[in-house]
Tab-separated table of C-alpha atoms in Angstrom:
chain	number	residue	atom	x	y	z
A	1	UNK	CA	-113.186	25.289	28.618
A	2	UNK	CA	-112.347	22.739	25.714
A	3	UNK	CA	-110.877	19.370	26.919
A	4	UNK	CA	-107.872	20.032	24.802
A	5	UNK	CA	-106.192	23.300	25.250
A	6	UNK	CA	-104.307	24.769	22.535
A	7	UNK	CA	-100.452	25.149	23.314
A	8	UNK	CA	-99.228	28.747	22.842
A	9	UNK	CA	-97.670	29.244	19.451
A	10	UNK	CA	-98.994	26.331	17.707
A	11	UNK	CA	-101.694	26.263	15.111
A	12	UNK	CA	-104.646	23.978	15.143
A	13	UNK	CA	-103.455	22.030	12.109
A	14	UNK	CA	-100.268	21.295	14.022
A	15	UNK	CA	-102.232	19.992	17.054
A	16	UNK	CA	-104.430	17.759	15.038
A	17	UNK	CA	-101.195	16.198	13.095
A	18	UNK	CA	-99.643	15.318	16.463
A	19	UNK	CA	-101.245	11.743	16.425
A	20	UNK	CA	-100.503	10.992	12.928
A	21	UNK	CA	-97.650	9.055	11.531
A	22	UNK	CA	-95.553	10.573	8.953
A	23	UNK	CA	-95.193	8.494	5.706
A	24	UNK	CA	-91.910	6.800	5.130
A	25	UNK	CA	-89.791	8.564	2.451
A	26	UNK	CA	-87.198	6.531	0.619
A	27	UNK	CA	-84.147	8.847	0.181
A	28	UNK	CA	-82.258	8.017	-2.857
A	29	UNK	CA	-78.569	9.118	-3.273
A	30	UNK	CA	-77.697	10.877	-6.390
A	31	UNK	CA	-76.107	8.740	-8.979
A	32	UNK	CA	-72.468	8.687	-8.625
A	33	UNK	CA	-72.167	9.339	-4.864
A	34	UNK	CA	-72.096	5.734	-3.565
A	35	UNK	CA	-68.967	3.934	-2.219
A	36	UNK	CA	-69.091	1.531	-5.327
A	37	UNK	CA	-69.310	4.647	-7.515
A	38	UNK	CA	-66.294	6.340	-5.955
A	39	UNK	CA	-64.405	3.212	-6.272
A	40	UNK	CA	-65.145	2.914	-10.039
A	41	UNK	CA	-64.114	6.468	-10.329
A	42	UNK	CA	-60.782	5.823	-8.477
A	43	UNK	CA	-60.148	2.773	-10.735
A	44	UNK	CA	-60.847	4.795	-13.911
A	45	UNK	CA	-58.674	7.505	-12.685
A	46	UNK	CA	-55.797	5.110	-11.795
A	47	UNK	CA	-56.191	3.331	-15.225
A	48	UNK	CA	-55.982	6.650	-17.047
A	49	UNK	CA	-52.749	7.659	-15.053
A	50	UNK	CA	-51.336	4.123	-15.652
A	51	UNK	CA	-51.963	4.456	-19.497
A	52	UNK	CA	-50.538	7.837	-19.873
A	53	UNK	CA	-47.506	8.227	-22.245
A	54	UNK	CA	-44.852	9.192	-19.532
A	55	UNK	CA	-45.879	6.644	-16.999
A	56	UNK	CA	-42.882	4.095	-18.003
A	57	UNK	CA	-40.483	7.201	-17.970
A	58	UNK	CA	-41.380	8.310	-14.574
A	59	UNK	CA	-41.537	4.722	-13.159
A	60	UNK	CA	-37.925	3.856	-14.386
A	61	UNK	CA	-36.566	7.146	-13.362
A	62	UNK	CA	-38.227	7.271	-10.067
A	63	UNK	CA	-37.930	3.744	-9.076
A	64	UNK	CA	-34.219	3.491	-9.920
A	65	UNK	CA	-33.403	6.782	-8.083
A	66	UNK	CA	-35.154	5.521	-4.884
A	67	UNK	CA	-33.441	2.255	-5.083
A	68	UNK	CA	-30.058	3.961	-5.327
A	69	UNK	CA	-30.799	6.409	-2.489
A	70	UNK	CA	-32.065	3.817	-0.198
A	71	UNK	CA	-29.088	1.545	-1.094
A	72	UNK	CA	-26.671	4.332	-0.105
A	73	UNK	CA	-28.355	4.726	3.150
A	74	UNK	CA	-28.258	0.921	3.873
A	75	UNK	CA	-24.641	0.714	2.769
A	76	UNK	CA	-23.556	3.111	5.217
A	77	UNK	CA	-25.570	1.527	7.889
A	78	UNK	CA	-24.477	-2.057	7.221
A	79	UNK	CA	-20.904	-1.267	6.480
A	80	UNK	CA	-19.939	1.147	9.332
A	81	UNK	CA	-18.973	-1.851	11.729
A	82	UNK	CA	-16.691	-3.795	9.261
A	83	UNK	CA	-14.992	-0.434	8.300
A	84	UNK	CA	-14.267	0.165	11.929
A	85	UNK	CA	-13.087	-3.264	12.518
A	86	UNK	CA	-10.547	-2.776	9.610
A	87	UNK	CA	-9.331	0.413	11.200
A	88	UNK	CA	-10.999	2.615	8.523
A	89	UNK	CA	-13.499	5.432	9.085
A	90	UNK	CA	-17.148	4.384	9.561
A	91	UNK	CA	-18.122	6.218	6.305
A	92	UNK	CA	-15.112	4.387	4.060
A	93	UNK	CA	-17.299	2.181	2.224
A	94	UNK	CA	-20.202	4.784	1.981
A	95	UNK	CA	-17.715	7.261	0.470
A	96	UNK	CA	-16.787	4.814	-2.332
A	97	UNK	CA	-20.281	3.855	-3.001
A	98	UNK	CA	-21.305	7.505	-3.114
A	99	UNK	CA	-18.547	8.222	-5.644
A	100	UNK	CA	-19.617	5.260	-7.744
A	101	UNK	CA	-23.108	6.628	-7.542
A	102	UNK	CA	-22.277	10.022	-8.788
A	103	UNK	CA	-20.242	8.647	-11.761
A	104	UNK	CA	-23.149	6.327	-12.466
A	105	UNK	CA	-25.643	9.189	-12.324
A	106	UNK	CA	-23.509	10.915	-15.061
A	107	UNK	CA	-23.543	7.599	-16.955
A	108	UNK	CA	-27.240	7.303	-16.762
A	109	UNK	CA	-28.015	10.887	-17.825
A	110	UNK	CA	-25.632	10.413	-20.703
A	111	UNK	CA	-27.210	7.219	-21.865
A	112	UNK	CA	-30.732	8.648	-21.514
A	113	UNK	CA	-29.820	11.572	-23.981
A	114	UNK	CA	-27.980	9.231	-26.466
A	115	UNK	CA	-29.939	8.462	-29.579
A	116	UNK	CA	-30.753	4.988	-30.509
A	117	UNK	CA	-28.388	4.986	-33.462
A	118	UNK	CA	-25.337	5.905	-31.091
A	119	UNK	CA	-26.286	2.922	-28.672
A	120	UNK	CA	-26.156	0.717	-31.546
A	121	UNK	CA	-22.875	1.973	-32.869
A	122	UNK	CA	-21.281	1.406	-29.392
A	123	UNK	CA	-22.334	-2.055	-29.167
A	124	UNK	CA	-19.252	-3.663	-30.954
A	125	UNK	CA	-16.657	-1.413	-29.188
A	126	UNK	CA	-18.048	-2.258	-25.698
A	127	UNK	CA	-18.094	-6.014	-26.558
A	128	UNK	CA	-14.448	-5.830	-27.797
A	129	UNK	CA	-13.450	-3.725	-24.796
A	130	UNK	CA	-15.204	-6.091	-22.271
A	131	UNK	CA	-13.559	-9.339	-23.850
A	132	UNK	CA	-10.053	-7.534	-23.687
A	133	UNK	CA	-10.535	-6.774	-19.978
A	134	UNK	CA	-11.860	-10.307	-19.030
A	135	UNK	CA	-8.885	-11.887	-20.859
A	136	UNK	CA	-6.575	-9.519	-18.780
A	137	UNK	CA	-8.260	-10.825	-15.618
A	138	UNK	CA	-6.753	-14.211	-16.387
A	139	UNK	CA	-3.176	-12.970	-16.912
A	140	UNK	CA	-1.007	-13.540	-13.831
A	141	UNK	CA	0.097	-10.405	-12.203
A	142	UNK	CA	-2.784	-8.401	-13.513
A	143	UNK	CA	-5.948	-10.215	-12.238
A	144	UNK	CA	-6.616	-10.241	-8.560
A	145	UNK	CA	-8.629	-13.027	-6.757
A	146	UNK	CA	-11.125	-12.106	-4.059
A	147	UNK	CA	-12.847	-14.791	-2.178
A	148	UNK	CA	-11.715	-17.396	-4.367
A	149	UNK	CA	-12.912	-15.716	-7.517
A	150	UNK	CA	-10.207	-14.295	-9.937
A	151	UNK	CA	-12.558	-11.753	-11.604
A	152	UNK	CA	-10.867	-8.533	-10.698
A	153	UNK	CA	-8.444	-6.010	-12.043
A	154	UNK	CA	-6.668	-3.538	-9.697
A	155	UNK	CA	-6.831	0.202	-10.680
A	156	UNK	CA	-4.463	1.264	-7.967
A	157	UNK	CA	-5.202	1.985	-4.245
A	158	UNK	CA	-8.557	0.760	-3.034
A	159	UNK	CA	-10.194	0.845	-6.379
A	160	UNK	CA	-10.957	-2.513	-8.153
A	161	UNK	CA	-12.771	-3.312	-11.562
A	162	UNK	CA	-14.782	-6.530	-12.202
A	163	UNK	CA	-15.029	-6.652	-15.988
A	164	UNK	CA	-17.604	-9.500	-15.967
A	165	UNK	CA	-20.165	-6.997	-14.586
A	166	UNK	CA	-19.815	-4.968	-17.863
A	167	UNK	CA	-20.099	-8.276	-19.961
A	168	UNK	CA	-23.931	-8.355	-19.138
A	169	UNK	CA	-24.255	-4.798	-20.734
A	170	UNK	CA	-22.040	-5.715	-23.719
A	171	UNK	CA	-23.947	-8.834	-24.440
A	172	UNK	CA	-27.424	-6.985	-24.313
A	173	UNK	CA	-26.121	-4.195	-26.630
A	174	UNK	CA	-24.434	-6.388	-29.072
A	175	UNK	CA	-27.102	-9.129	-29.149
A	176	UNK	CA	-29.932	-6.654	-29.516
A	177	UNK	CA	-28.234	-5.129	-32.525
A	178	UNK	CA	-27.355	-8.438	-34.037
A	179	UNK	CA	-30.810	-9.834	-33.826
A	180	UNK	CA	-32.338	-6.342	-34.844
A	181	UNK	CA	-30.258	-6.541	-38.072
A	182	UNK	CA	-31.100	-10.261	-38.694
A	183	UNK	CA	-34.641	-9.546	-37.904
A	184	UNK	CA	-34.936	-6.792	-40.572
A	185	UNK	CA	-33.654	-9.240	-43.076
A	186	UNK	CA	-36.022	-11.745	-42.084
A	187	UNK	CA	-33.435	-14.258	-40.983
A	188	UNK	CA	-34.628	-15.033	-37.478
A	189	UNK	CA	-36.905	-17.748	-38.721
A	190	UNK	CA	-33.916	-19.870	-39.494
A	191	UNK	CA	-32.411	-21.546	-36.519
A	192	UNK	CA	-28.740	-21.192	-37.746
A	193	UNK	CA	-29.205	-17.247	-37.969
A	194	UNK	CA	-31.045	-17.276	-34.686
A	195	UNK	CA	-28.071	-19.188	-32.681
A	196	UNK	CA	-24.987	-18.105	-34.584
A	197	UNK	CA	-23.142	-16.054	-33.589
A	198	UNK	CA	-25.124	-15.143	-30.642
A	199	UNK	CA	-24.846	-18.230	-28.706
A	200	UNK	CA	-21.142	-18.858	-29.211
A	201	UNK	CA	-20.289	-15.393	-28.300
A	202	UNK	CA	-22.339	-15.689	-25.103
A	203	UNK	CA	-20.616	-19.061	-24.315
A	204	UNK	CA	-17.274	-17.166	-24.872
A	205	UNK	CA	-18.344	-14.628	-22.166
A	206	UNK	CA	-19.530	-17.660	-19.894
A	207	UNK	CA	-16.266	-19.284	-20.403
A	208	UNK	CA	-14.231	-16.353	-19.337
A	209	UNK	CA	-16.371	-15.665	-16.159
A	210	UNK	CA	-16.245	-19.363	-15.160
A	211	UNK	CA	-12.463	-19.440	-15.478
A	212	UNK	CA	-12.558	-17.140	-12.531
A	213	UNK	CA	-15.033	-19.181	-10.653
A	214	UNK	CA	-17.887	-16.538	-10.575
A	215	UNK	CA	-20.869	-18.915	-11.139
A	216	UNK	CA	-23.487	-16.215	-10.065
A	217	UNK	CA	-22.405	-13.846	-12.680
A	218	UNK	CA	-22.564	-16.757	-15.124
A	219	UNK	CA	-26.113	-17.551	-14.177
A	220	UNK	CA	-27.357	-14.006	-14.882
A	221	UNK	CA	-25.564	-13.865	-18.168
A	222	UNK	CA	-27.275	-17.126	-19.118
A	223	UNK	CA	-30.585	-15.593	-18.060
A	224	UNK	CA	-29.935	-12.551	-20.383
A	225	UNK	CA	-29.224	-14.920	-23.143
A	226	UNK	CA	-32.323	-16.864	-22.795
A	227	UNK	CA	-34.191	-13.548	-22.537
A	228	UNK	CA	-32.826	-12.447	-25.923
A	229	UNK	CA	-33.745	-15.763	-27.584
A	230	UNK	CA	-37.191	-15.565	-26.097
A	231	UNK	CA	-37.733	-12.065	-27.474
A	232	UNK	CA	-36.356	-13.130	-30.809
A	233	UNK	CA	-39.170	-15.678	-31.053
A	234	UNK	CA	-37.104	-18.968	-30.729
A	235	UNK	CA	-39.040	-22.087	-31.209
A	236	UNK	CA	-40.202	-24.047	-28.116
A	237	UNK	CA	-38.027	-27.005	-28.912
A	238	UNK	CA	-34.947	-24.894	-29.472
A	239	UNK	CA	-35.466	-22.965	-26.289
A	240	UNK	CA	-36.054	-26.128	-24.211
A	241	UNK	CA	-32.931	-27.717	-25.821
A	242	UNK	CA	-30.617	-25.006	-24.969
A	243	UNK	CA	-32.040	-24.706	-21.520
A	244	UNK	CA	-31.547	-28.324	-20.995
A	245	UNK	CA	-27.894	-28.172	-22.170
A	246	UNK	CA	-27.304	-25.191	-19.883
A	247	UNK	CA	-28.864	-27.016	-16.999
A	248	UNK	CA	-26.475	-30.245	-17.596
A	249	UNK	CA	-23.515	-27.965	-17.578
A	250	UNK	CA	-24.509	-26.113	-14.446
A	251	UNK	CA	-25.261	-29.415	-12.762
A	252	UNK	CA	-21.762	-30.758	-13.607
A	253	UNK	CA	-20.238	-27.464	-12.458
A	254	UNK	CA	-22.025	-27.875	-8.994
A	255	UNK	CA	-21.250	-31.500	-8.563
A	256	UNK	CA	-17.582	-31.006	-9.255
A	257	UNK	CA	-17.082	-28.203	-6.779
A	258	UNK	CA	-17.267	-29.006	-3.057
A	259	UNK	CA	-17.817	-25.420	-2.304
A	260	UNK	CA	-20.932	-25.204	-4.543
A	261	UNK	CA	-22.155	-28.565	-3.137
A	262	UNK	CA	-21.997	-26.926	0.214
A	263	UNK	CA	-23.894	-24.048	-0.778
A	264	UNK	CA	-26.642	-26.199	-2.169
A	265	UNK	CA	-26.822	-28.316	0.971
A	266	UNK	CA	-27.564	-25.095	2.839
A	267	UNK	CA	-30.797	-24.499	0.877
A	268	UNK	CA	-33.537	-23.797	3.393
A	269	UNK	CA	-31.133	-24.448	6.420
A	270	UNK	CA	-32.271	-23.243	9.818
A	271	UNK	CA	-29.049	-24.427	11.711
A	272	UNK	CA	-25.390	-23.641	10.976
A	273	UNK	CA	-24.662	-27.217	10.647
A	274	UNK	CA	-21.387	-29.088	10.904
A	275	UNK	CA	-18.273	-26.841	10.906
A	276	UNK	CA	-20.666	-23.849	10.474
A	277	UNK	CA	-21.115	-24.499	6.817
A	278	UNK	CA	-24.438	-22.594	6.567
A	279	UNK	CA	-23.525	-19.885	8.903
A	280	UNK	CA	-24.175	-17.035	6.190
A	281	UNK	CA	-27.510	-18.430	5.081
A	282	UNK	CA	-28.765	-19.117	8.680
A	283	UNK	CA	-27.816	-15.800	10.067
A	284	UNK	CA	-29.429	-13.951	7.106
A	285	UNK	CA	-32.794	-15.658	8.174
A	286	UNK	CA	-32.038	-14.656	11.756
A	287	UNK	CA	-31.575	-10.918	10.561
A	288	UNK	CA	-34.917	-10.968	8.625
A	289	UNK	CA	-36.796	-12.792	11.509
A	290	UNK	CA	-35.546	-10.269	14.045
A	291	UNK	CA	-36.840	-7.407	12.129
A	292	UNK	CA	-40.523	-7.585	12.788
A	293	UNK	CA	-42.995	-5.437	11.101
A	294	UNK	CA	-41.047	-2.197	11.173
A	295	UNK	CA	-37.747	-3.153	12.102
A	296	UNK	CA	-35.228	-2.486	14.964
A	297	UNK	CA	-34.456	1.090	13.674
A	298	UNK	CA	-31.898	2.352	11.222
A	299	UNK	CA	-28.532	1.395	12.161
A	300	UNK	CA	-29.531	-0.738	15.221
A	301	UNK	CA	-28.676	-4.055	13.430
A	302	UNK	CA	-27.111	-6.797	15.558
A	303	UNK	CA	-26.111	-9.188	12.841
A	304	UNK	CA	-23.618	-6.700	11.233
A	305	UNK	CA	-21.589	-6.765	14.294
A	306	UNK	CA	-19.452	-9.583	12.811
A	307	UNK	CA	-22.301	-12.149	12.820
A	308	UNK	CA	-23.325	-11.976	9.189
A	309	UNK	CA	-20.722	-11.964	6.550
A	310	UNK	CA	-21.042	-9.675	3.325
A	311	UNK	CA	-23.573	-7.721	5.173
A	312	UNK	CA	-23.155	-4.654	2.897
A	313	UNK	CA	-22.840	-6.603	-0.345
A	314	UNK	CA	-24.705	-9.723	-0.958
A	315	UNK	CA	-26.709	-9.803	2.000
A	316	UNK	CA	-27.644	-6.123	2.364
A	317	UNK	CA	-31.333	-7.185	1.978
A	318	UNK	CA	-31.159	-9.204	5.230
A	319	UNK	CA	-29.794	-5.934	7.100
A	320	UNK	CA	-32.618	-3.856	5.462
A	321	UNK	CA	-35.223	-6.432	6.969
A	322	UNK	CA	-33.656	-6.408	10.496
A	323	UNK	CA	-33.387	-2.579	10.488
A	324	UNK	CA	-36.688	-1.464	8.498
A	325	UNK	CA	-38.730	-4.635	8.975
A	326	UNK	CA	-41.097	-5.981	6.640
A	327	UNK	CA	-42.389	-2.513	5.448
A	328	UNK	CA	-38.730	-1.816	4.314
A	329	UNK	CA	-38.375	-5.124	2.470
A	330	UNK	CA	-41.771	-4.986	0.692
A	331	UNK	CA	-40.816	-1.357	-0.226
A	332	UNK	CA	-37.734	-2.659	-1.956
A	333	UNK	CA	-39.599	-5.374	-3.683
A	334	UNK	CA	-42.328	-3.013	-4.889
A	335	UNK	CA	-39.585	-0.648	-6.387
A	336	UNK	CA	-37.974	-3.551	-8.147
A	337	UNK	CA	-41.591	-4.662	-9.367
A	338	UNK	CA	-42.238	-1.234	-10.683
A	339	UNK	CA	-38.944	-0.902	-12.427
A	340	UNK	CA	-39.513	-4.408	-14.056
A	341	UNK	CA	-43.087	-3.559	-15.213
A	342	UNK	CA	-41.736	-0.367	-16.721
A	343	UNK	CA	-39.220	-2.202	-18.690
A	344	UNK	CA	-41.586	-4.879	-20.012
A	345	UNK	CA	-43.902	-1.947	-20.883
A	346	UNK	CA	-41.145	-0.230	-22.970
A	347	UNK	CA	-40.266	-3.488	-24.747
A	348	UNK	CA	-43.819	-4.266	-25.565
A	349	UNK	CA	-44.926	-0.918	-26.866
A	350	UNK	CA	-42.003	-0.049	-29.145
A	351	UNK	CA	-41.854	-0.746	-32.897
A	352	UNK	CA	-38.115	-0.649	-33.071
A	353	UNK	CA	-36.653	-4.226	-32.836
A	354	UNK	CA	-33.343	-3.150	-31.354
A	355	UNK	CA	-35.184	-1.118	-28.591
A	356	UNK	CA	-37.379	-4.291	-27.931
A	357	UNK	CA	-34.433	-6.588	-27.520
A	358	UNK	CA	-32.376	-4.208	-25.519
A	359	UNK	CA	-35.272	-3.200	-23.163
A	360	UNK	CA	-36.115	-6.867	-22.659
A	361	UNK	CA	-32.442	-7.798	-22.085
A	362	UNK	CA	-31.805	-4.997	-19.408
A	363	UNK	CA	-35.097	-5.976	-17.828
A	364	UNK	CA	-34.274	-9.597	-17.667
A	365	UNK	CA	-30.676	-8.684	-16.364
A	366	UNK	CA	-31.936	-6.665	-13.371
A	367	UNK	CA	-35.057	-8.830	-12.485
A	368	UNK	CA	-33.208	-11.989	-12.583
A	369	UNK	CA	-30.250	-10.638	-10.649
A	370	UNK	CA	-32.611	-9.345	-7.955
A	371	UNK	CA	-34.469	-12.545	-7.707
A	372	UNK	CA	-31.325	-14.541	-7.356
A	373	UNK	CA	-29.981	-12.262	-4.621
A	374	UNK	CA	-33.272	-12.010	-2.569
A	375	UNK	CA	-34.013	-15.600	-3.072
A	376	UNK	CA	-30.466	-16.567	-1.611
A	377	UNK	CA	-31.207	-14.094	1.469
A	378	UNK	CA	-34.721	-15.776	2.015
A	379	UNK	CA	-33.231	-19.345	1.968
A	380	UNK	CA	-35.366	-20.092	-1.387
A	381	UNK	CA	-32.212	-20.313	-3.547
A	382	UNK	CA	-28.542	-21.259	-3.191
A	383	UNK	CA	-26.207	-18.477	-2.295
A	384	UNK	CA	-24.806	-17.276	-5.712
A	385	UNK	CA	-22.544	-14.367	-4.460
A	386	UNK	CA	-24.396	-11.733	-6.540
A	387	UNK	CA	-25.088	-8.286	-5.423
A	388	UNK	CA	-28.670	-6.616	-5.293
A	389	UNK	CA	-28.815	-4.296	-8.386
A	390	UNK	CA	-28.402	-0.577	-7.694
A	391	UNK	CA	-28.542	-1.320	-3.775
A	392	UNK	CA	-25.585	-3.471	-2.710
A	393	UNK	CA	-22.074	-2.208	-2.276
A	394	UNK	CA	-19.999	-2.416	-5.304
A	395	UNK	CA	-19.009	0.247	-7.960
A	396	UNK	CA	-18.237	-2.425	-10.783
A	397	UNK	CA	-21.769	-3.608	-10.395
A	398	UNK	CA	-23.423	-0.127	-9.988
A	399	UNK	CA	-21.853	1.683	-12.945
A	400	UNK	CA	-23.059	-0.715	-15.891
A	401	UNK	CA	-26.534	-1.025	-14.133
A	402	UNK	CA	-27.018	2.605	-14.098
A	403	UNK	CA	-25.930	2.951	-17.529
A	404	UNK	CA	-28.615	0.240	-18.534
A	405	UNK	CA	-31.237	2.119	-16.553
A	406	UNK	CA	-30.328	5.142	-18.708
A	407	UNK	CA	-30.846	2.966	-21.584
A	408	UNK	CA	-34.338	2.271	-20.546
A	409	UNK	CA	-35.046	5.852	-19.907
A	410	UNK	CA	-33.838	6.749	-23.444
A	411	UNK	CA	-36.086	4.027	-24.854
A	412	UNK	CA	-39.014	5.289	-22.772
A	413	UNK	CA	-38.425	8.833	-24.085
A	414	UNK	CA	-38.283	7.682	-27.612
A	415	UNK	CA	-41.869	6.568	-27.795
A	416	UNK	CA	-43.820	8.690	-30.140
A	417	UNK	CA	-46.578	9.658	-27.429
A	418	UNK	CA	-43.811	10.329	-24.751
A	419	UNK	CA	-41.827	12.470	-27.017
A	420	UNK	CA	-44.862	14.589	-27.912
A	421	UNK	CA	-45.763	14.807	-24.236
A	422	UNK	CA	-42.283	15.890	-23.397
A	423	UNK	CA	-42.161	18.487	-26.305
A	424	UNK	CA	-45.660	19.943	-25.061
A	425	UNK	CA	-44.315	20.329	-21.472
A	426	UNK	CA	-41.074	21.862	-22.001
A	427	UNK	CA	-42.155	25.620	-23.211
A	428	UNK	CA	-45.263	25.786	-20.580
A	429	UNK	CA	-43.050	25.730	-17.601
A	430	UNK	CA	-40.232	27.306	-15.899
A	431	UNK	CA	-38.029	30.221	-16.785
A	432	UNK	CA	-37.884	29.202	-20.660
A	433	UNK	CA	-41.546	30.136	-21.085
A	434	UNK	CA	-41.107	33.552	-19.200
A	435	UNK	CA	-38.127	34.277	-21.488
A	436	UNK	CA	-40.158	33.551	-24.493
A	437	UNK	CA	-42.922	35.822	-23.250
A	438	UNK	CA	-40.470	38.676	-22.388
A	439	UNK	CA	-38.751	38.515	-25.850
A	440	UNK	CA	-42.067	38.677	-27.668
A	441	UNK	CA	-43.136	41.712	-25.700
A	442	UNK	CA	-39.827	43.434	-26.632
A	443	UNK	CA	-40.351	42.784	-30.237
A	444	UNK	CA	-44.059	44.234	-29.958
A	445	UNK	CA	-42.598	47.259	-28.262
A	446	UNK	CA	-40.082	47.914	-30.939
A	447	UNK	CA	-42.506	47.623	-33.742
A	448	UNK	CA	-44.879	50.258	-32.456
A	449	UNK	CA	-44.963	53.628	-34.318
A	450	UNK	CA	-42.928	56.479	-32.559
A	451	UNK	CA	-46.055	58.554	-31.847
A	452	UNK	CA	-48.004	55.680	-30.292
A	453	UNK	CA	-48.198	55.376	-26.520
């Protein structure tokens, strides 16, 4: 009998190969299947999607809609306690804001469908009407003072109008039309044509606003003016000179007002201080700090129970941080960043000078106001008393802002590539395409000979 017996079912070659070592085979992954290749493909796809003609259109529409809807939710949550304390229904402020949002949506849709020529034609009437209303505010018996600022006109009942909010839109439309006409004639290279009459009219609006004591709105209007001058190609010396002049005026206004000096002293405060001067700023920080990563839950804020003043207006971002946490506040910041990027993209890609100035002015307005509001809530800037655009409670602020968003949507639609993409999409989807097919089939049937089946 052999020393090594063959196992059943095995061939001799298999038995001989038991003691051999198999050679190492290097397995190569096919090209394009590794993690780096997948990452590159993802980046390329994201870049292609980012460079599509309708990217700015969808970013403006989607981000503004999400900000407005989330703002309505937070207005209801932040204002219900104050409404109950005043003896009103818990949804009192929410209903007013919802009504303003509906009207603002109509304005946004109308503005998004208006041609650029009509926007330019409305610039002078809007400016004249705004100046007239801002003058009426200072007339005794017509203007109404709220929180020390006389910037309101009563429309009857609980409805109030703040004309200074429409001053931002008026300056953008009129200034963009003025600079575009001068640019077409080649006059913007001369500093006299660059500054006159843009700067005097802007200072007239600023003076009427400051008569009512609203320095926050004046700061935003000044930011819009600087944005227009920057887009017009103002020389650095002129730009720095105007900025220094405005800085001196702002410093004098702060120095001569004890109330503004108190707000400046509360910058970065962590304690309410003497006589609770920094109460609002400190409790805004408390609200943000108690929110954590994901917040205490929608409607579960503690600071809105009388601890934080203006919880549903100027400091609604603090309530958002307390109830939705860091995730909620970062989402709001991301939406504003997307809206700002889309506005810059529209202004940078257009060949129409009016569209460039108007889109840049609207983007400067919304971005600067958001930075001032959020910076004040975070304790990085003095409290200026300005609402968070599209988010805070206030119909007078919401209506012109939504109209301005409609401007950006209209400008994004007017890009040649975006216009072509929208024209290609309309007949391919929905009932319109089905109707076209049905009509063409009926025509073919009618054209057949009578004996053909």
